[in-house]
mmCIF file of C-alpha atoms and ligand atoms in Angstrom:
data_model
loop_
_atom_site.group_PDB
_atom_site.id
_atom_site.type_symbol
_atom_site.label_atom_id
_atom_site.label_comp_id
_atom_site.label_asym_id
_atom_site.label_seq_id
_atom_site.Cartn_x
_atom_site.Cartn_y
_atom_site.Cartn_z
ATOM 1 C CA MET A 65 -25.944 -13.122 9.374
ATOM 2 C CA SER A 66 -22.398 -13.585 10.476
ATOM 3 C CA LYS A 67 -20.257 -10.562 11.132
ATOM 4 C CA VAL A 68 -18.000 -9.439 8.280
ATOM 5 C CA PRO A 69 -14.679 -7.580 8.357
ATOM 6 C CA ASN A 70 -14.695 -3.962 7.218
ATOM 7 C CA MET A 71 -12.840 -4.470 3.918
ATOM 8 C CA PRO A 72 -13.162 -2.091 0.961
ATOM 9 C CA LYS A 73 -16.079 -3.213 -1.248
ATOM 10 C CA SER A 74 -13.756 -3.665 -4.233
ATOM 11 C CA TRP A 75 -11.564 -6.195 -2.335
ATOM 12 C CA ARG A 76 -12.178 -9.805 -3.255
ATOM 13 C CA GLU A 77 -13.094 -11.279 0.082
ATOM 14 C CA GLU A 78 -12.580 -14.947 -0.775
ATOM 15 C CA THR A 79 -8.850 -14.281 -1.410
ATOM 16 C CA LYS A 80 -8.352 -12.928 2.114
ATOM 17 C CA PRO A 81 -6.249 -13.176 4.194
ATOM 18 C CA HIS A 82 -4.132 -11.855 1.338
ATOM 19 C CA LYS A 83 -0.732 -13.273 0.436
ATOM 20 C CA PHE A 84 1.497 -10.496 1.798
ATOM 21 C CA CYS A 85 3.666 -11.067 4.881
ATOM 22 C CA PRO A 86 2.487 -9.956 8.335
ATOM 23 C CA GLY A 87 2.770 -6.167 8.563
ATOM 24 C CA CYS A 88 3.588 -5.678 4.870
ATOM 25 C CA GLY A 89 2.914 -2.190 3.520
ATOM 26 C CA HIS A 90 1.444 -3.530 0.263
ATOM 27 C CA GLY A 91 -1.741 -4.401 2.194
ATOM 28 C CA LEU A 92 -2.113 -0.801 3.372
ATOM 29 C CA ILE A 93 -1.482 0.685 -0.088
ATOM 30 C CA LEU A 94 -4.077 -1.656 -1.584
ATOM 31 C CA LYS A 95 -6.487 -0.751 1.209
ATOM 32 C CA ALA A 96 -6.091 2.926 0.278
ATOM 33 C CA LEU A 97 -6.532 2.015 -3.404
ATOM 34 C CA GLY A 98 -9.601 -0.124 -2.626
ATOM 35 C CA GLU A 99 -11.248 2.715 -0.711
ATOM 36 C CA ALA A 100 -10.397 5.144 -3.518
ATOM 37 C CA ILE A 101 -12.008 2.833 -6.115
ATOM 38 C CA ASP A 102 -15.093 2.484 -3.891
ATOM 39 C CA GLU A 103 -15.477 6.209 -3.293
ATOM 40 C CA LEU A 104 -15.080 7.045 -6.992
ATOM 41 C CA GLY A 105 -17.546 4.295 -7.941
ATOM 42 C CA ILE A 106 -15.328 2.965 -10.757
ATOM 43 C CA GLN A 107 -14.947 -0.718 -9.824
ATOM 44 C CA ASP A 108 -16.672 -1.937 -13.012
ATOM 45 C CA ARG A 109 -14.289 0.095 -15.213
ATOM 46 C CA VAL A 110 -10.945 -0.628 -13.524
ATOM 47 C CA VAL A 111 -8.237 -2.775 -15.096
ATOM 48 C CA PHE A 112 -5.510 -3.580 -12.593
ATOM 49 C CA GLY A 113 -2.005 -4.524 -13.681
ATOM 50 C CA CYS A 114 0.604 -5.816 -11.265
ATOM 51 C CA ASP A 115 4.318 -6.319 -11.769
ATOM 52 C CA ILE A 116 6.826 -8.994 -10.819
ATOM 53 C CA GLY A 117 7.974 -8.633 -7.218
ATOM 54 C CA CYS A 118 5.665 -8.788 -4.231
ATOM 55 C CA SER A 119 3.145 -6.575 -6.046
ATOM 56 C CA LEU A 120 2.238 -9.664 -8.105
ATOM 57 C CA LEU A 121 0.752 -11.224 -4.978
ATOM 58 C CA SER A 122 -2.190 -8.899 -5.673
ATOM 59 C CA TRP A 123 -3.265 -10.514 -8.962
ATOM 60 C CA ASP A 124 -6.502 -11.719 -7.355
ATOM 61 C CA PHE A 125 -6.737 -9.018 -4.691
ATOM 62 C CA PHE A 126 -9.636 -6.996 -6.159
ATOM 63 C CA ASN A 127 -12.916 -7.871 -7.802
ATOM 64 C CA VAL A 128 -11.765 -6.271 -11.066
ATOM 65 C CA ASP A 129 -10.127 -7.435 -14.294
ATOM 66 C CA ALA A 130 -6.427 -7.942 -13.634
ATOM 67 C CA VAL A 131 -3.246 -8.816 -15.490
ATOM 68 C CA GLN A 132 0.227 -9.638 -14.222
ATOM 69 C CA THR A 133 3.186 -8.786 -16.428
ATOM 70 C CA HIS A 134 6.966 -9.151 -16.699
ATOM 71 C CA HIS A 135 9.215 -7.213 -14.347
ATOM 72 C CA GLY A 136 8.829 -3.469 -14.908
ATOM 73 C CA ARG A 137 6.604 -3.950 -17.963
ATOM 74 C CA THR A 138 3.302 -3.238 -16.264
ATOM 75 C CA THR A 139 3.341 0.393 -17.417
ATOM 76 C CA PRO A 140 3.539 -0.373 -21.181
ATOM 77 C CA VAL A 141 1.026 -3.226 -20.862
ATOM 78 C CA MET A 142 -1.455 -0.893 -19.188
ATOM 79 C CA THR A 143 -0.646 1.781 -21.793
ATOM 80 C CA GLY A 144 -1.716 -0.689 -24.479
ATOM 81 C CA ILE A 145 -4.952 -1.538 -22.701
ATOM 82 C CA LYS A 146 -5.739 2.151 -22.167
ATOM 83 C CA ARG A 147 -5.098 3.000 -25.820
ATOM 84 C CA ALA A 148 -7.283 0.107 -26.993
ATOM 85 C CA ARG A 149 -10.043 0.807 -24.448
ATOM 86 C CA PRO A 150 -9.924 4.476 -23.380
ATOM 87 C CA ASP A 151 -13.127 3.977 -21.364
ATOM 88 C CA ARG A 152 -11.277 1.742 -18.873
ATOM 89 C CA ILE A 153 -9.487 3.090 -15.789
ATOM 90 C CA CYS A 154 -6.016 1.526 -15.983
ATOM 91 C CA ILE A 155 -3.856 1.143 -12.888
ATOM 92 C CA ALA A 156 -0.253 -0.095 -13.036
ATOM 93 C CA TYR A 157 0.979 -1.317 -9.642
ATOM 94 C CA MET A 158 4.646 -2.089 -9.012
ATOM 95 C CA GLY A 159 7.592 -2.043 -6.631
ATOM 96 C CA ASP A 160 10.616 0.257 -6.644
ATOM 97 C CA GLY A 161 12.820 -2.378 -8.266
ATOM 98 C CA GLY A 162 10.320 -2.804 -11.094
ATOM 99 C CA GLY A 163 9.570 0.895 -11.557
ATOM 100 C CA TYR A 164 12.917 2.567 -10.907
ATOM 101 C CA ALA A 165 15.481 -0.037 -11.991
ATOM 102 C CA ILE A 166 14.382 -2.797 -14.334
ATOM 103 C CA GLY A 167 11.403 -0.867 -15.757
ATOM 104 C CA SER A 168 12.586 2.719 -15.326
ATOM 105 C CA GLY A 169 12.684 3.314 -19.086
ATOM 106 C CA HIS A 170 9.039 2.334 -19.329
ATOM 107 C CA LEU A 171 8.004 4.658 -16.521
ATOM 108 C CA VAL A 172 10.007 7.576 -17.913
ATOM 109 C CA ASN A 173 8.632 7.238 -21.439
ATOM 110 C CA ALA A 174 5.001 6.701 -20.396
ATOM 111 C CA ALA A 175 5.312 9.827 -18.244
ATOM 112 C CA ALA A 176 6.984 11.785 -21.037
ATOM 113 C CA ARG A 177 4.215 10.764 -23.472
ATOM 114 C CA ASN A 178 1.629 11.853 -20.891
ATOM 115 C CA GLU A 179 -0.207 8.516 -21.122
ATOM 116 C CA LYS A 180 -3.646 8.757 -19.514
ATOM 117 C CA LEU A 181 -3.057 6.102 -16.888
ATOM 118 C CA THR A 182 -2.242 5.807 -13.209
ATOM 119 C CA VAL A 183 0.968 4.295 -11.875
ATOM 120 C CA ILE A 184 1.172 3.402 -8.173
ATOM 121 C CA LEU A 185 4.584 2.378 -6.897
ATOM 122 C CA ALA A 186 5.456 0.823 -3.520
ATOM 123 C CA ASN A 187 8.796 2.120 -2.241
ATOM 124 C CA ASN A 188 10.103 -0.259 0.423
ATOM 125 C CA CYS A 189 13.820 0.527 -0.011
ATOM 126 C CA ASN A 190 14.651 -2.964 -1.265
ATOM 127 C CA TYR A 191 13.898 -5.831 -3.626
ATOM 128 C CA GLY A 192 11.355 -7.564 -1.429
ATOM 129 C CA MET A 193 10.371 -10.735 -3.223
ATOM 130 C CA THR A 194 13.899 -11.916 -4.001
ATOM 131 C CA GLY A 195 15.120 -11.528 -0.426
ATOM 132 C CA GLY A 196 15.982 -7.926 0.336
ATOM 133 C CA GLN A 197 18.727 -6.919 -2.103
ATOM 134 C CA MET A 198 19.676 -3.253 -2.575
ATOM 135 C CA ALA A 199 17.208 -1.288 -4.712
ATOM 136 C CA PRO A 200 17.692 2.164 -6.276
ATOM 137 C CA THR A 201 15.729 3.451 -3.269
ATOM 138 C CA SER A 202 17.852 1.856 -0.506
ATOM 139 C CA LEU A 203 18.917 4.610 1.889
ATOM 140 C CA PRO A 204 22.577 5.674 2.214
ATOM 141 C CA HIS A 205 24.347 3.297 4.621
ATOM 142 C CA MET A 206 21.318 0.974 4.706
ATOM 143 C CA LYS A 207 22.249 -2.685 5.209
ATOM 144 C CA THR A 208 20.702 -5.017 2.642
ATOM 145 C CA GLU A 209 21.471 -8.532 1.386
ATOM 146 C CA THR A 210 23.846 -7.107 -1.220
ATOM 147 C CA THR A 211 25.215 -4.241 0.887
ATOM 148 C CA PRO A 212 26.057 -6.022 4.158
ATOM 149 C CA TYR A 213 28.230 -3.086 5.266
ATOM 150 C CA GLY A 214 25.634 -0.529 4.254
ATOM 151 C CA ARG A 215 24.964 1.189 0.908
ATOM 152 C CA ASP A 216 27.950 3.302 -0.065
ATOM 153 C CA PRO A 217 26.674 6.257 -2.156
ATOM 154 C CA GLU A 218 30.190 6.724 -3.604
ATOM 155 C CA VAL A 219 29.906 3.293 -5.195
ATOM 156 C CA THR A 220 26.163 2.886 -5.882
ATOM 157 C CA GLY A 221 24.871 6.466 -5.924
ATOM 158 C CA TYR A 222 22.104 8.102 -3.949
ATOM 159 C CA PRO A 223 18.509 6.847 -3.694
ATOM 160 C CA THR A 224 16.245 7.526 -6.660
ATOM 161 C CA GLN A 225 13.754 10.336 -6.059
ATOM 162 C CA GLY A 226 11.006 8.851 -8.219
ATOM 163 C CA PRO A 227 8.149 11.360 -8.003
ATOM 164 C CA GLU A 228 10.586 14.279 -8.341
ATOM 165 C CA MET A 229 11.992 12.637 -11.493
ATOM 166 C CA VAL A 230 8.522 12.004 -12.938
ATOM 167 C CA ALA A 231 7.452 15.565 -12.081
ATOM 168 C CA ALA A 232 10.471 16.960 -13.912
ATOM 169 C CA ILE A 233 9.632 15.222 -17.189
ATOM 170 C CA THR A 234 5.824 15.501 -17.249
ATOM 171 C CA ARG A 235 3.553 18.242 -18.530
ATOM 172 C CA GLU A 236 1.503 20.505 -16.291
ATOM 173 C CA SER A 237 -1.498 18.201 -16.729
ATOM 174 C CA ALA A 238 0.170 15.356 -14.802
ATOM 175 C CA TYR A 239 -0.604 14.532 -11.170
ATOM 176 C CA VAL A 240 2.414 13.458 -9.088
ATOM 177 C CA ALA A 241 2.556 12.760 -5.347
ATOM 178 C CA ARG A 242 4.341 10.787 -2.659
ATOM 179 C CA GLY A 243 2.267 9.321 0.152
ATOM 180 C CA THR A 244 3.048 6.927 2.978
ATOM 181 C CA VAL A 245 1.390 3.941 4.621
ATOM 182 C CA ALA A 246 1.866 5.834 7.895
ATOM 183 C CA ASN A 247 -0.994 8.082 6.716
ATOM 184 C CA VAL A 248 -3.485 5.895 4.889
ATOM 185 C CA ARG A 249 -6.154 8.601 4.684
ATOM 186 C CA GLN A 250 -3.810 11.029 2.958
ATOM 187 C CA LEU A 251 -2.524 8.249 0.691
ATOM 188 C CA LYS A 252 -6.117 7.439 -0.300
ATOM 189 C CA ASN A 253 -6.742 11.082 -1.172
ATOM 190 C CA TYR A 254 -3.616 11.217 -3.343
ATOM 191 C CA ILE A 255 -4.665 8.022 -5.140
ATOM 192 C CA LYS A 256 -8.177 9.411 -5.630
ATOM 193 C CA LYS A 257 -6.795 12.574 -7.205
ATOM 194 C CA ALA A 258 -4.484 10.512 -9.411
ATOM 195 C CA LEU A 259 -7.403 8.374 -10.611
ATOM 196 C CA GLN A 260 -9.564 11.474 -11.132
ATOM 197 C CA ASN A 261 -6.818 12.887 -13.368
ATOM 198 C CA GLN A 262 -7.157 9.771 -15.516
ATOM 199 C CA ILE A 263 -10.986 9.756 -15.391
ATOM 200 C CA ASP A 264 -11.050 13.369 -16.603
ATOM 201 C CA GLY A 265 -8.559 12.503 -19.351
ATOM 202 C CA THR A 266 -6.263 15.233 -18.060
ATOM 203 C CA GLY A 267 -2.951 13.373 -18.128
ATOM 204 C CA PHE A 268 -0.501 10.960 -16.562
ATOM 205 C CA SER A 269 -0.734 10.280 -12.850
ATOM 206 C CA PHE A 270 1.853 8.833 -10.490
ATOM 207 C CA VAL A 271 1.755 8.098 -6.770
ATOM 208 C CA GLU A 272 4.701 6.638 -4.880
ATOM 209 C CA ALA A 273 3.852 5.171 -1.469
ATOM 210 C CA LEU A 274 6.455 4.752 1.261
ATOM 211 C CA SER A 275 5.878 1.167 2.374
ATOM 212 C CA GLY A 276 7.134 -1.329 4.925
ATOM 213 C CA CYS A 277 8.903 -4.656 4.352
ATOM 214 C CA PRO A 278 9.316 -6.048 7.882
ATOM 215 C CA THR A 279 10.374 -9.469 6.574
ATOM 216 C CA ASN A 280 13.505 -8.236 4.807
ATOM 217 C CA TRP A 281 14.181 -5.311 7.118
ATOM 218 C CA SER A 282 14.035 -7.803 10.022
ATOM 219 C CA THR A 283 12.075 -5.265 12.032
ATOM 220 C CA ASN A 284 9.428 -5.662 14.721
ATOM 221 C CA ALA A 285 6.327 -3.453 14.545
ATOM 222 C CA LYS A 286 7.914 -0.579 16.458
ATOM 223 C CA ASP A 287 11.011 -0.466 14.282
ATOM 224 C CA THR A 288 8.960 -0.897 11.102
ATOM 225 C CA TRP A 289 7.002 2.272 11.863
ATOM 226 C CA ALA A 290 10.193 4.050 12.933
ATOM 227 C CA PHE A 291 11.984 3.189 9.679
ATOM 228 C CA ILE A 292 9.053 4.425 7.583
ATOM 229 C CA GLU A 293 8.309 7.548 9.610
ATOM 230 C CA LYS A 294 11.863 8.630 10.399
ATOM 231 C CA GLY A 295 14.502 7.108 8.103
ATOM 232 C CA MET A 296 12.467 7.021 4.898
ATOM 233 C CA THR A 297 10.409 10.168 5.429
ATOM 234 C CA GLU A 298 13.504 12.235 6.168
ATOM 235 C CA TYR A 299 14.938 11.297 2.789
ATOM 236 C CA PHE A 300 11.724 10.984 0.743
ATOM 237 C CA LYS A 301 9.483 14.024 1.272
ATOM 238 C CA VAL A 302 5.781 13.220 1.528
ATOM 239 C CA GLY A 303 3.381 15.510 -0.319
ATOM 240 C CA GLU A 304 1.868 16.510 -3.645
ATOM 241 C CA ILE A 305 4.460 17.529 -6.209
ATOM 242 C CA LYS A 306 2.247 18.290 -9.192
ATOM 243 C CA ASP A 307 -1.503 18.900 -9.135
ATOM 244 C CA PRO A 308 -3.268 20.262 -12.230
ATOM 245 C CA ALA A 309 -6.400 20.968 -10.154
ATOM 246 C CA LYS A 310 -4.469 23.404 -7.992
ATOM 247 C CA LYS A 311 -3.202 25.301 -11.039
ATOM 248 C CA GLU A 312 -6.701 26.109 -12.239
ATOM 249 C CA ALA A 313 -7.943 27.256 -8.852
ATOM 250 C CA MET B 267 -20.785 -12.861 -3.068
ATOM 251 C CA THR B 268 -19.414 -15.188 -0.440
ATOM 252 C CA THR B 269 -20.503 -14.882 3.147
ATOM 253 C CA SER B 270 -17.503 -14.649 5.372
ATOM 254 C CA ALA B 271 -16.948 -17.304 7.952
ATOM 255 C CA TYR B 272 -13.726 -15.983 9.423
ATOM 256 C CA LYS B 273 -12.981 -17.014 12.963
ATOM 257 C CA MET B 274 -13.412 -14.076 15.278
ATOM 258 C CA LYS B 275 -13.457 -12.929 18.868
ATOM 259 C CA GLU B 276 -15.425 -10.065 20.392
ATOM 260 C CA VAL B 277 -14.260 -8.003 23.346
ATOM 261 C CA ASP B 278 -16.923 -5.796 24.862
ATOM 262 C CA THR B 279 -15.361 -2.601 26.203
ATOM 263 C CA LYS B 280 -17.095 0.431 27.711
ATOM 264 C CA LYS B 281 -16.791 2.654 24.647
ATOM 265 C CA ALA B 282 -16.819 0.130 21.802
ATOM 266 C CA LEU B 283 -17.393 -3.436 20.761
ATOM 267 C CA PHE B 284 -13.953 -4.621 19.588
ATOM 268 C CA THR B 285 -13.944 -7.515 17.104
ATOM 269 C CA ILE B 286 -10.735 -9.235 16.054
ATOM 270 C CA PHE B 287 -11.087 -11.545 13.055
ATOM 271 C CA THR B 288 -8.517 -14.095 14.137
ATOM 272 C CA GLY B 289 -8.974 -15.870 10.812
ATOM 273 C CA ILE B 290 -7.300 -12.870 9.144
ATOM 274 C CA CYS B 291 -4.994 -11.429 11.828
ATOM 275 C CA LYS B 292 -1.341 -12.217 11.055
ATOM 276 C CA GLY B 293 -0.020 -10.976 14.396
ATOM 277 C CA CYS B 294 2.186 -8.264 12.917
ATOM 278 C CA GLY B 295 1.656 -5.881 15.854
ATOM 279 C CA LEU B 296 1.368 -2.700 13.740
ATOM 280 C CA CYS B 297 -1.963 -1.889 15.436
ATOM 281 C CA MET B 298 -0.527 -2.209 18.946
ATOM 282 C CA GLU B 299 2.139 0.377 18.244
ATOM 283 C CA LYS B 300 -0.391 2.881 16.886
ATOM 284 C CA CYS B 301 -3.076 2.531 19.574
ATOM 285 C CA PRO B 302 -3.101 5.950 21.294
ATOM 286 C CA ALA B 303 -4.442 4.377 24.503
ATOM 287 C CA LYS B 304 -1.742 1.655 24.485
ATOM 288 C CA THR B 305 -4.471 -0.794 25.377
ATOM 289 C CA LEU B 306 -3.796 -3.613 22.913
ATOM 290 C CA VAL B 307 -2.013 -6.766 24.112
ATOM 291 C CA TRP B 308 -1.211 -10.156 22.605
ATOM 292 C CA SER B 309 -4.201 -12.458 22.869
ATOM 293 C CA LYS B 310 -4.283 -16.082 24.011
ATOM 294 C CA THR B 311 -6.285 -16.720 20.848
ATOM 295 C CA LEU B 312 -4.093 -17.401 17.834
ATOM 296 C CA GLY B 313 -4.326 -15.736 14.442
ATOM 297 C CA VAL B 314 -4.258 -17.276 10.975
ATOM 298 C CA TYR B 315 -0.524 -18.105 11.082
ATOM 299 C CA GLY B 316 -0.624 -19.612 14.576
ATOM 300 C CA THR B 317 0.885 -16.516 16.186
ATOM 301 C CA PRO B 318 -0.976 -14.522 18.845
ATOM 302 C CA ALA B 319 -3.748 -12.172 17.682
ATOM 303 C CA VAL B 320 -4.428 -8.937 19.547
ATOM 304 C CA GLU B 321 -7.149 -7.693 21.905
ATOM 305 C CA PRO B 322 -7.772 -4.845 24.376
ATOM 306 C CA LYS B 323 -6.332 -5.711 27.798
ATOM 307 C CA ASP B 324 -9.511 -4.694 29.670
ATOM 308 C CA ALA B 325 -12.876 -2.973 29.273
ATOM 309 C CA GLU B 326 -11.564 0.437 30.314
ATOM 310 C CA GLY B 327 -8.754 1.570 27.992
ATOM 311 C CA CYS B 328 -10.230 1.463 24.495
ATOM 312 C CA THR B 329 -11.670 4.804 23.369
ATOM 313 C CA GLY B 330 -13.165 3.418 20.159
ATOM 314 C CA CYS B 331 -11.004 5.745 18.057
ATOM 315 C CA GLY B 332 -10.539 3.154 15.310
ATOM 316 C CA MET B 333 -6.838 3.823 14.726
ATOM 317 C CA CYS B 334 -6.010 0.109 15.071
ATOM 318 C CA ALA B 335 -8.508 -0.756 12.330
ATOM 319 C CA THR B 336 -7.110 1.989 10.064
ATOM 320 C CA VAL B 337 -3.505 0.765 10.253
ATOM 321 C CA CYS B 338 -4.237 -2.967 9.956
ATOM 322 C CA PRO B 339 -2.978 -4.100 6.516
ATOM 323 C CA ASP B 340 -5.369 -7.057 6.661
ATOM 324 C CA CYS B 341 -8.610 -5.379 7.866
ATOM 325 C CA ALA B 342 -8.724 -7.786 10.805
ATOM 326 C CA ILE B 343 -10.204 -5.345 13.333
ATOM 327 C CA LEU B 344 -13.752 -3.998 13.454
ATOM 328 C CA ILE B 345 -14.638 -1.207 15.898
ATOM 329 C CA GLU B 346 -18.297 -0.552 16.654
ATOM 330 C CA ARG B 347 -18.584 2.527 18.842
ATOM 331 C CA LYS B 348 -21.268 2.730 21.484
ATOM 332 C CA LYS B 349 -23.367 5.869 21.619
HETATM 333 C C1 TPP C 285 13.743 -8.862 -15.902
HETATM 334 C C2 TPP C 285 13.786 -9.508 -14.537
HETATM 335 N N1 TPP C 285 14.870 -9.324 -13.751
HETATM 336 C C3 TPP C 285 14.918 -9.855 -12.515
HETATM 337 C C4 TPP C 285 13.872 -10.606 -12.033
HETATM 338 C C5 TPP C 285 13.910 -11.219 -10.645
HETATM 339 N N2 TPP C 285 13.066 -10.536 -9.698
HETATM 340 C C6 TPP C 285 11.867 -11.042 -9.315
HETATM 341 S S1 TPP C 285 11.107 -10.161 -8.088
HETATM 342 C C7 TPP C 285 12.423 -9.088 -8.039
HETATM 343 C C8 TPP C 285 12.456 -7.969 -7.016
HETATM 344 C C9 TPP C 285 11.279 -7.066 -6.984
HETATM 345 O O1 TPP C 285 11.508 -5.974 -6.170
HETATM 346 P P1 TPP C 285 10.590 -4.704 -6.204
HETATM 347 O O2 TPP C 285 10.229 -4.355 -7.605
HETATM 348 O O3 TPP C 285 11.224 -3.628 -5.372
HETATM 349 O O4 TPP C 285 9.215 -5.178 -5.514
HETATM 350 P P2 TPP C 285 8.957 -5.730 -4.034
HETATM 351 O O5 TPP C 285 9.100 -7.215 -4.109
HETATM 352 O O6 TPP C 285 9.934 -5.083 -3.115
HETATM 353 O O7 TPP C 285 7.537 -5.322 -3.731
HETATM 354 C C10 TPP C 285 13.411 -9.418 -8.977
HETATM 355 C C11 TPP C 285 14.685 -8.691 -9.158
HETATM 356 C C12 TPP C 285 12.754 -10.791 -12.888
HETATM 357 N N3 TPP C 285 11.708 -11.501 -12.482
HETATM 358 N N4 TPP C 285 12.738 -10.255 -14.125
HETATM 359 S S1 SF4 C 286 8.837 -9.686 1.385
HETATM 360 FE FE1 SF4 C 286 8.461 -7.587 2.080
HETATM 361 S S2 SF4 C 286 7.329 -6.574 0.407
HETATM 362 FE FE2 SF4 C 286 7.215 -8.816 0.078
HETATM 363 S S3 SF4 C 286 5.269 -9.462 1.045
HETATM 364 FE FE3 SF4 C 286 6.923 -9.741 2.560
HETATM 365 S S4 SF4 C 286 6.972 -7.824 3.732
HETATM 366 FE FE4 SF4 C 286 5.807 -7.423 1.846
HETATM 367 S S1 SF4 C 287 -2.397 -4.909 12.508
HETATM 368 FE FE1 SF4 C 287 -4.019 -6.395 11.948
HETATM 369 S S2 SF4 C 287 -2.927 -8.264 11.361
HETATM 370 FE FE2 SF4 C 287 -1.451 -6.977 12.479
HETATM 371 S S3 SF4 C 287 -1.616 -7.699 14.624
HETATM 372 FE FE3 SF4 C 287 -3.028 -5.957 14.401
HETATM 373 S S4 SF4 C 287 -5.012 -6.905 13.887
HETATM 374 FE FE4 SF4 C 287 -3.440 -8.465 13.542
HETATM 375 S S1 SF4 C 288 -10.100 1.674 18.894
HETATM 376 FE FE1 SF4 C 288 -8.451 3.103 19.422
HETATM 377 S S2 SF4 C 288 -8.198 2.905 21.658
HETATM 378 FE FE2 SF4 C 288 -9.400 1.124 20.965
HETATM 379 S S3 SF4 C 288 -7.879 -0.491 20.653
HETATM 380 FE FE3 SF4 C 288 -8.199 0.535 18.673
HETATM 381 S S4 SF4 C 288 -6.607 2.128 18.570
HETATM 382 FE FE4 SF4 C 288 -6.756 1.455 20.719
#
């Protein structure tokens, strides 16, 4: 038997190498998600929804039922599937442009209604697929395609703190966390707890993952890690923000 | 189930058998930066996009810690530790 790579069981091997750029953080987030699905043993019940943006490159990433929707609309589409089939484990996967700008209303209202689904959002500080324009999450003074002199917070505001916003509008039964691709094991644990919150029917769950976009950042490997671990992590605090399990303990 | 037929290269080091699946490696270099032993170098063997893959520079440095495999977004590295 020929030797096989150590991919999560839920990954669809014949679609690998996957479609993301070299060094893209999406691959690491989906590795954490794949391991979480494997460890929870839920592959046959998962429905995976991906957004427009680079997240859509994952439409055939897993060996699960999948749907790709319009920009920012993944959350309501997955809400519909969950309401029609409550026995399914519904995962909405999107970028920061989809979740915090174009689809922010959908995220806010699904969270406020405490929909029993899991939203995973890749925060890479820009609009990746369209060429690196400023996103709500671009850091102050960060150079992007549309802010060549750096993002001026006086003109375009300060970066959106997504998990903090979701935590503020959800009930105590919601799970909310921010992980990072610089710590895949921790990110996997956050995603597992988010999925468990849905499996138990407890409430909404949301995990933002700090992610790399070396193509649009124009960074080599060293600078990619540095941007994630220093620049982004200084502004976006990694950790669990809301955990119903902790309340009960 | 498909059986994988990815191109690969094995490097036998003292502490672990290091396998790089060159048919998946995109040459991003994220693993090199995270290797605590700083033992990974660009390989003469090319990866899937025609850019250099990675491999341990000799049989000594690699500790078999598996960090490179953990941080690879493409699962292109397999570490088999020796007892
Ligand atoms: C309603 C709508 N507006 C704009 C676009 C164009 N568009 C396609 S991808 C994209 C950027 C996506 O960025 P993000 O959500 O941050 O994901 P990333 O690509 O960075 O992973 C945009 C604006 C669209 N497809 N639909
Ligand atoms: S453009 Fe950025 S986010 Fe999109 S696949 Fe490439 S590295 Fe990843
Ligand atoms: S992290 Fe993976 S894809 Fe990138 S250079 Fe290393 S082995 Fe290749
Ligand atoms: S197993 Fe550890 S020491 Fe060996 S190459 Fe990978 S990261 Fe470096």
